[in-house]
Amino acid sequence: MTIVVGYVATPEGRAALTTGIAEARLRGSDLVVVNSPRRGATVDAAMIDDADAAALVEEAAAAGVRAQVRQPVHGDSLADVLGDTASEVDASLVVIGLRRRTPVGKLVLGSTAQRILLDASVPVLAVKAP
């Protein structure tokens, strides 16, 4: 079994990663961390470098979880990238981070998060940063 985590270097991404590692450890699952640059951009604020990717793998290993980082490119749909990755690795869970929103913002949720929650073929665990 594998858990897929959508990760960007933000407090929300960190919350998703921490939760993903905890869930993988609890379930005895592997972890696939997806950090996807938009349209193959070589410079993207969401993209982590090789050293950061290695640090994420080491963090998971320290918790007893085997992990890998994937950086597939995406166009307009990060939801599709996460869904495709989940299908490819036969994931049992997808973990994403959510930003805190106002009451009106909660009505809309966010198009990417909403698509992930509605389109995923496996359970999605959405977490907020502390």
Short mmCIF file of N, CA and C in Angstrom, two decimals:
data_model
loop_
_atom_site.label_atom_id
_atom_site.label_comp_id
_atom_site.label_asym_id
_atom_site.label_seq_id
_atom_site.Cartn_x
_atom_site.Cartn_y
_atom_site.Cartn_z
N MET A 1 0.84 -1.19 0.00
CA MET A 1 0.00 0.00 0.00
C MET A 1 0.88 1.24 0.00
N THR A 2 0.38 2.27 -0.62
CA THR A 2 1.14 3.51 -0.76
C THR A 2 0.24 4.70 -0.45
N ILE A 3 0.84 5.70 0.16
CA ILE A 3 0.15 6.96 0.42
C ILE A 3 0.80 8.03 -0.44
N VAL A 4 -0.01 8.85 -1.08
CA VAL A 4 0.47 9.95 -1.91
C VAL A 4 0.23 11.26 -1.18
N VAL A 5 1.26 12.09 -1.11
CA VAL A 5 1.16 13.40 -0.46
C VAL A 5 1.43 14.48 -1.50
N GLY A 6 0.53 15.45 -1.59
CA GLY A 6 0.77 16.64 -2.40
C GLY A 6 1.58 17.61 -1.55
N TYR A 7 2.76 18.00 -2.03
CA TYR A 7 3.66 18.79 -1.19
C TYR A 7 4.16 20.04 -1.91
N VAL A 8 4.07 21.16 -1.23
CA VAL A 8 4.78 22.38 -1.57
C VAL A 8 5.40 22.89 -0.28
N ALA A 9 6.46 23.66 -0.38
CA ALA A 9 7.18 24.12 0.81
C ALA A 9 6.45 25.29 1.47
N THR A 10 5.31 24.99 2.06
CA THR A 10 4.49 25.96 2.78
C THR A 10 4.08 25.29 4.09
N PRO A 11 3.52 26.05 5.03
CA PRO A 11 3.01 25.40 6.24
C PRO A 11 1.96 24.32 5.94
N GLU A 12 1.14 24.55 4.93
CA GLU A 12 0.13 23.57 4.56
C GLU A 12 0.78 22.31 3.98
N GLY A 13 1.79 22.50 3.16
CA GLY A 13 2.52 21.37 2.60
C GLY A 13 3.23 20.58 3.68
N ARG A 14 3.81 21.30 4.63
CA ARG A 14 4.48 20.66 5.76
C ARG A 14 3.49 19.84 6.58
N ALA A 15 2.28 20.38 6.80
CA ALA A 15 1.25 19.64 7.54
C ALA A 15 0.85 18.37 6.80
N ALA A 16 0.72 18.47 5.47
CA ALA A 16 0.37 17.30 4.67
C ALA A 16 1.48 16.25 4.76
N LEU A 17 2.72 16.68 4.67
CA LEU A 17 3.85 15.75 4.74
C LEU A 17 3.91 15.07 6.10
N THR A 18 3.82 15.84 7.17
CA THR A 18 3.88 15.28 8.52
C THR A 18 2.76 14.26 8.73
N THR A 19 1.56 14.60 8.28
CA THR A 19 0.42 13.69 8.40
C THR A 19 0.62 12.46 7.52
N GLY A 20 1.12 12.66 6.31
CA GLY A 20 1.37 11.54 5.40
C GLY A 20 2.38 10.56 5.98
N ILE A 21 3.46 11.07 6.57
CA ILE A 21 4.45 10.20 7.20
C ILE A 21 3.83 9.43 8.36
N ALA A 22 3.04 10.12 9.18
CA ALA A 22 2.39 9.46 10.32
C ALA A 22 1.43 8.37 9.85
N GLU A 23 0.65 8.65 8.82
CA GLU A 23 -0.29 7.66 8.29
C GLU A 23 0.45 6.48 7.67
N ALA A 24 1.52 6.75 6.94
CA ALA A 24 2.30 5.67 6.33
C ALA A 24 2.92 4.78 7.40
N ARG A 25 3.42 5.39 8.44
CA ARG A 25 4.00 4.60 9.54
C ARG A 25 2.92 3.74 10.20
N LEU A 26 1.78 4.33 10.48
CA LEU A 26 0.67 3.63 11.11
C LEU A 26 0.18 2.45 10.27
N ARG A 27 0.11 2.66 8.96
CA ARG A 27 -0.44 1.64 8.06
C ARG A 27 0.62 0.70 7.49
N GLY A 28 1.90 0.97 7.77
CA GLY A 28 2.96 0.16 7.18
C GLY A 28 3.05 0.36 5.67
N SER A 29 2.80 1.59 5.23
CA SER A 29 2.75 1.92 3.80
C SER A 29 4.00 2.68 3.36
N ASP A 30 4.24 2.64 2.07
CA ASP A 30 5.25 3.51 1.47
C ASP A 30 4.62 4.88 1.24
N LEU A 31 5.49 5.86 0.95
CA LEU A 31 5.04 7.23 0.76
C LEU A 31 5.59 7.75 -0.56
N VAL A 32 4.72 8.37 -1.35
CA VAL A 32 5.14 9.07 -2.56
C VAL A 32 4.78 10.53 -2.37
N VAL A 33 5.79 11.38 -2.36
CA VAL A 33 5.60 12.82 -2.20
C VAL A 33 5.61 13.44 -3.59
N VAL A 34 4.52 14.10 -3.95
CA VAL A 34 4.41 14.73 -5.27
C VAL A 34 4.61 16.23 -5.11
N ASN A 35 5.65 16.73 -5.77
CA ASN A 35 5.96 18.16 -5.79
C ASN A 35 6.06 18.53 -7.26
N SER A 36 4.99 19.11 -7.79
CA SER A 36 4.85 19.24 -9.23
C SER A 36 4.97 20.68 -9.72
N PRO A 37 6.00 20.96 -10.53
CA PRO A 37 6.11 22.30 -11.11
C PRO A 37 5.09 22.51 -12.22
N ARG A 38 4.57 23.71 -12.30
CA ARG A 38 3.57 24.04 -13.31
C ARG A 38 4.21 24.13 -14.70
N ARG A 39 3.63 23.39 -15.63
CA ARG A 39 4.03 23.41 -17.04
C ARG A 39 5.52 23.21 -17.26
N GLY A 40 6.16 22.44 -16.39
CA GLY A 40 7.57 22.12 -16.58
C GLY A 40 8.50 23.28 -16.29
N ALA A 41 8.03 24.27 -15.57
CA ALA A 41 8.87 25.43 -15.26
C ALA A 41 10.12 25.01 -14.50
N THR A 42 11.26 25.52 -14.90
CA THR A 42 12.49 25.20 -14.18
C THR A 42 12.63 26.08 -12.95
N VAL A 43 11.91 27.19 -12.93
CA VAL A 43 11.86 28.05 -11.75
C VAL A 43 10.40 28.18 -11.36
N ASP A 44 10.05 27.63 -10.22
CA ASP A 44 8.69 27.64 -9.73
C ASP A 44 8.77 27.66 -8.22
N ALA A 45 8.10 28.59 -7.59
CA ALA A 45 8.16 28.72 -6.13
C ALA A 45 7.72 27.45 -5.43
N ALA A 46 6.89 26.64 -6.07
CA ALA A 46 6.40 25.41 -5.46
C ALA A 46 7.39 24.26 -5.58
N MET A 47 8.37 24.39 -6.48
CA MET A 47 9.29 23.29 -6.76
C MET A 47 10.43 23.27 -5.74
N ILE A 48 10.69 22.09 -5.18
CA ILE A 48 11.82 21.94 -4.26
C ILE A 48 13.02 21.45 -5.04
N ASP A 49 14.22 21.70 -4.50
CA ASP A 49 15.43 21.25 -5.18
C ASP A 49 15.81 19.84 -4.71
N ASP A 50 16.87 19.30 -5.30
CA ASP A 50 17.29 17.94 -4.98
C ASP A 50 17.65 17.76 -3.51
N ALA A 51 18.27 18.76 -2.92
CA ALA A 51 18.66 18.67 -1.50
C ALA A 51 17.42 18.62 -0.61
N ASP A 52 16.41 19.44 -0.93
CA ASP A 52 15.17 19.42 -0.16
C ASP A 52 14.44 18.09 -0.33
N ALA A 53 14.45 17.57 -1.55
CA ALA A 53 13.80 16.27 -1.80
C ALA A 53 14.49 15.18 -1.00
N ALA A 54 15.81 15.19 -0.98
CA ALA A 54 16.57 14.19 -0.21
C ALA A 54 16.26 14.33 1.29
N ALA A 55 16.10 15.56 1.76
CA ALA A 55 15.79 15.78 3.18
C ALA A 55 14.40 15.23 3.52
N LEU A 56 13.45 15.35 2.61
CA LEU A 56 12.11 14.79 2.85
C LEU A 56 12.17 13.27 2.95
N VAL A 57 12.95 12.66 2.06
CA VAL A 57 13.11 11.19 2.08
C VAL A 57 13.77 10.76 3.38
N GLU A 58 14.79 11.51 3.82
CA GLU A 58 15.48 11.18 5.07
C GLU A 58 14.54 11.36 6.27
N GLU A 59 13.71 12.39 6.24
CA GLU A 59 12.76 12.61 7.33
C GLU A 59 11.80 11.43 7.45
N ALA A 60 11.31 10.96 6.32
CA ALA A 60 10.42 9.80 6.33
C ALA A 60 11.17 8.56 6.82
N ALA A 61 12.39 8.37 6.35
CA ALA A 61 13.19 7.20 6.77
C ALA A 61 13.42 7.20 8.27
N ALA A 62 13.64 8.38 8.84
CA ALA A 62 13.84 8.49 10.29
C ALA A 62 12.60 8.03 11.06
N ALA A 63 11.44 8.12 10.42
CA ALA A 63 10.19 7.66 11.03
C ALA A 63 9.88 6.21 10.66
N GLY A 64 10.79 5.58 9.92
CA GLY A 64 10.59 4.19 9.52
C GLY A 64 9.73 4.02 8.29
N VAL A 65 9.66 5.06 7.46
CA VAL A 65 8.81 5.03 6.26
C VAL A 65 9.69 5.15 5.02
N ARG A 66 9.47 4.25 4.08
CA ARG A 66 10.18 4.33 2.80
C ARG A 66 9.44 5.33 1.92
N ALA A 67 10.18 6.31 1.40
CA ALA A 67 9.56 7.40 0.63
C ALA A 67 10.35 7.70 -0.63
N GLN A 68 9.65 8.31 -1.55
CA GLN A 68 10.27 8.85 -2.76
C GLN A 68 9.58 10.17 -3.09
N VAL A 69 10.31 11.03 -3.79
CA VAL A 69 9.76 12.31 -4.24
C VAL A 69 9.66 12.26 -5.75
N ARG A 70 8.51 12.63 -6.24
CA ARG A 70 8.29 12.72 -7.69
C ARG A 70 7.95 14.17 -8.03
N GLN A 71 8.45 14.61 -9.18
CA GLN A 71 8.17 15.97 -9.62
C GLN A 71 7.66 15.97 -11.06
N PRO A 72 6.49 15.35 -11.28
CA PRO A 72 5.92 15.37 -12.63
C PRO A 72 5.41 16.77 -12.96
N VAL A 73 5.54 17.15 -14.20
CA VAL A 73 5.06 18.47 -14.61
C VAL A 73 3.55 18.43 -14.78
N HIS A 74 2.92 19.58 -14.62
CA HIS A 74 1.48 19.64 -14.86
C HIS A 74 1.14 20.94 -15.57
N GLY A 75 0.02 20.90 -16.26
CA GLY A 75 -0.47 22.09 -16.93
C GLY A 75 -1.39 22.83 -15.99
N ASP A 76 -2.66 22.79 -16.28
CA ASP A 76 -3.63 23.50 -15.46
C ASP A 76 -4.18 22.66 -14.31
N SER A 77 -3.83 21.38 -14.25
CA SER A 77 -4.50 20.53 -13.28
C SER A 77 -3.55 19.71 -12.41
N LEU A 78 -3.24 20.25 -11.26
CA LEU A 78 -2.50 19.49 -10.27
C LEU A 78 -3.34 18.32 -9.78
N ALA A 79 -4.65 18.49 -9.77
CA ALA A 79 -5.55 17.41 -9.36
C ALA A 79 -5.35 16.18 -10.23
N ASP A 80 -5.18 16.38 -11.53
CA ASP A 80 -4.94 15.25 -12.44
C ASP A 80 -3.61 14.57 -12.13
N VAL A 81 -2.58 15.36 -11.82
CA VAL A 81 -1.27 14.79 -11.50
C VAL A 81 -1.37 13.92 -10.25
N LEU A 82 -2.02 14.41 -9.22
CA LEU A 82 -2.17 13.62 -8.00
C LEU A 82 -3.02 12.38 -8.26
N GLY A 83 -4.09 12.52 -9.02
CA GLY A 83 -4.93 11.37 -9.35
C GLY A 83 -4.20 10.34 -10.17
N ASP A 84 -3.44 10.79 -11.17
CA ASP A 84 -2.66 9.87 -12.00
C ASP A 84 -1.61 9.14 -11.18
N THR A 85 -0.94 9.89 -10.30
CA THR A 85 0.08 9.27 -9.45
C THR A 85 -0.56 8.25 -8.52
N ALA A 86 -1.68 8.60 -7.92
CA ALA A 86 -2.38 7.68 -7.03
C ALA A 86 -2.76 6.39 -7.76
N SER A 87 -3.23 6.51 -8.98
CA SER A 87 -3.58 5.33 -9.78
C SER A 87 -2.34 4.51 -10.11
N GLU A 88 -1.29 5.20 -10.51
CA GLU A 88 -0.05 4.52 -10.92
C GLU A 88 0.57 3.70 -9.80
N VAL A 89 0.54 4.22 -8.58
CA VAL A 89 1.17 3.51 -7.45
C VAL A 89 0.15 2.71 -6.63
N ASP A 90 -1.09 2.65 -7.10
CA ASP A 90 -2.16 1.94 -6.40
C ASP A 90 -2.30 2.45 -4.97
N ALA A 91 -2.42 3.77 -4.85
CA ALA A 91 -2.47 4.42 -3.54
C ALA A 91 -3.73 4.04 -2.77
N SER A 92 -3.58 4.02 -1.46
CA SER A 92 -4.73 3.78 -0.59
C SER A 92 -5.26 5.08 0.00
N LEU A 93 -4.48 6.17 -0.12
CA LEU A 93 -4.84 7.45 0.48
C LEU A 93 -4.06 8.57 -0.20
N VAL A 94 -4.69 9.72 -0.35
CA VAL A 94 -4.02 10.94 -0.80
C VAL A 94 -4.13 11.95 0.33
N VAL A 95 -3.03 12.62 0.65
CA VAL A 95 -3.03 13.63 1.70
C VAL A 95 -2.67 14.98 1.08
N ILE A 96 -3.49 15.99 1.38
CA ILE A 96 -3.23 17.35 0.89
C ILE A 96 -3.35 18.34 2.05
N GLY A 97 -2.71 19.47 1.92
CA GLY A 97 -2.83 20.55 2.88
C GLY A 97 -3.82 21.58 2.37
N LEU A 98 -4.56 22.17 3.28
CA LEU A 98 -5.52 23.22 2.93
C LEU A 98 -5.16 24.51 3.65
N ARG A 99 -5.33 25.62 2.95
CA ARG A 99 -5.17 26.92 3.61
C ARG A 99 -6.38 27.21 4.45
N ARG A 100 -6.18 28.00 5.49
CA ARG A 100 -7.32 28.45 6.29
C ARG A 100 -8.08 29.48 5.46
N ARG A 101 -9.39 29.43 5.55
CA ARG A 101 -10.22 30.31 4.73
C ARG A 101 -11.27 31.00 5.59
N THR A 102 -11.74 32.12 5.07
CA THR A 102 -12.84 32.83 5.71
C THR A 102 -14.12 32.02 5.50
N PRO A 103 -15.20 32.36 6.20
CA PRO A 103 -16.46 31.63 5.97
C PRO A 103 -16.89 31.65 4.50
N VAL A 104 -16.71 32.77 3.83
CA VAL A 104 -17.07 32.84 2.40
C VAL A 104 -16.11 31.98 1.59
N GLY A 105 -14.83 32.02 1.93
CA GLY A 105 -13.84 31.21 1.23
C GLY A 105 -14.10 29.72 1.38
N LYS A 106 -14.65 29.33 2.51
CA LYS A 106 -14.97 27.92 2.73
C LYS A 106 -16.07 27.46 1.78
N LEU A 107 -16.91 28.38 1.39
CA LEU A 107 -17.97 28.05 0.45
C LEU A 107 -17.38 27.64 -0.90
N VAL A 108 -16.29 28.29 -1.28
CA VAL A 108 -15.65 28.04 -2.56
C VAL A 108 -14.56 26.96 -2.43
N LEU A 109 -13.88 26.88 -1.29
CA LEU A 109 -12.84 25.92 -0.93
C LEU A 109 -11.54 26.12 -1.69
N GLY A 110 -11.56 26.29 -2.94
CA GLY A 110 -10.35 26.37 -3.74
C GLY A 110 -10.48 25.36 -4.85
N SER A 111 -10.26 25.78 -6.06
CA SER A 111 -10.56 24.91 -7.19
C SER A 111 -9.71 23.65 -7.22
N THR A 112 -8.42 23.75 -6.91
CA THR A 112 -7.56 22.57 -6.94
C THR A 112 -7.95 21.59 -5.84
N ALA A 113 -8.07 22.09 -4.61
CA ALA A 113 -8.45 21.21 -3.51
C ALA A 113 -9.81 20.58 -3.77
N GLN A 114 -10.73 21.36 -4.27
CA GLN A 114 -12.07 20.86 -4.54
C GLN A 114 -12.02 19.75 -5.58
N ARG A 115 -11.26 19.94 -6.64
CA ARG A 115 -11.15 18.90 -7.68
C ARG A 115 -10.52 17.64 -7.13
N ILE A 116 -9.49 17.79 -6.30
CA ILE A 116 -8.84 16.62 -5.71
C ILE A 116 -9.85 15.85 -4.86
N LEU A 117 -10.57 16.57 -4.01
CA LEU A 117 -11.54 15.92 -3.13
C LEU A 117 -12.67 15.24 -3.91
N LEU A 118 -13.14 15.88 -4.95
CA LEU A 118 -14.28 15.34 -5.70
C LEU A 118 -13.89 14.28 -6.72
N ASP A 119 -12.69 14.38 -7.30
CA ASP A 119 -12.31 13.48 -8.40
C ASP A 119 -11.49 12.28 -7.97
N ALA A 120 -10.93 12.30 -6.77
CA ALA A 120 -10.03 11.22 -6.36
C ALA A 120 -10.77 9.88 -6.30
N SER A 121 -10.06 8.84 -6.72
CA SER A 121 -10.64 7.49 -6.69
C SER A 121 -10.35 6.77 -5.37
N VAL A 122 -9.58 7.43 -4.51
CA VAL A 122 -9.25 6.89 -3.17
C VAL A 122 -9.58 7.94 -2.14
N PRO A 123 -9.64 7.56 -0.86
CA PRO A 123 -9.89 8.57 0.17
C PRO A 123 -8.85 9.69 0.15
N VAL A 124 -9.29 10.90 0.48
CA VAL A 124 -8.41 12.06 0.58
C VAL A 124 -8.48 12.59 2.00
N LEU A 125 -7.31 12.78 2.58
CA LEU A 125 -7.21 13.38 3.91
C LEU A 125 -6.70 14.81 3.72
N ALA A 126 -7.53 15.78 4.05
CA ALA A 126 -7.17 17.18 3.91
C ALA A 126 -6.85 17.72 5.30
N VAL A 127 -5.65 18.29 5.45
CA VAL A 127 -5.20 18.79 6.76
C VAL A 127 -4.88 20.28 6.66
N LYS A 128 -4.94 20.94 7.80
CA LYS A 128 -4.57 22.35 7.88
C LYS A 128 -3.31 22.49 8.70
N ALA A 129 -2.55 23.53 8.43
CA ALA A 129 -1.36 23.82 9.21
C ALA A 129 -1.79 24.27 10.60
N PRO A 130 -0.97 23.95 11.61
CA PRO A 130 -1.33 24.38 12.97
C PRO A 130 -1.33 25.89 13.12
#
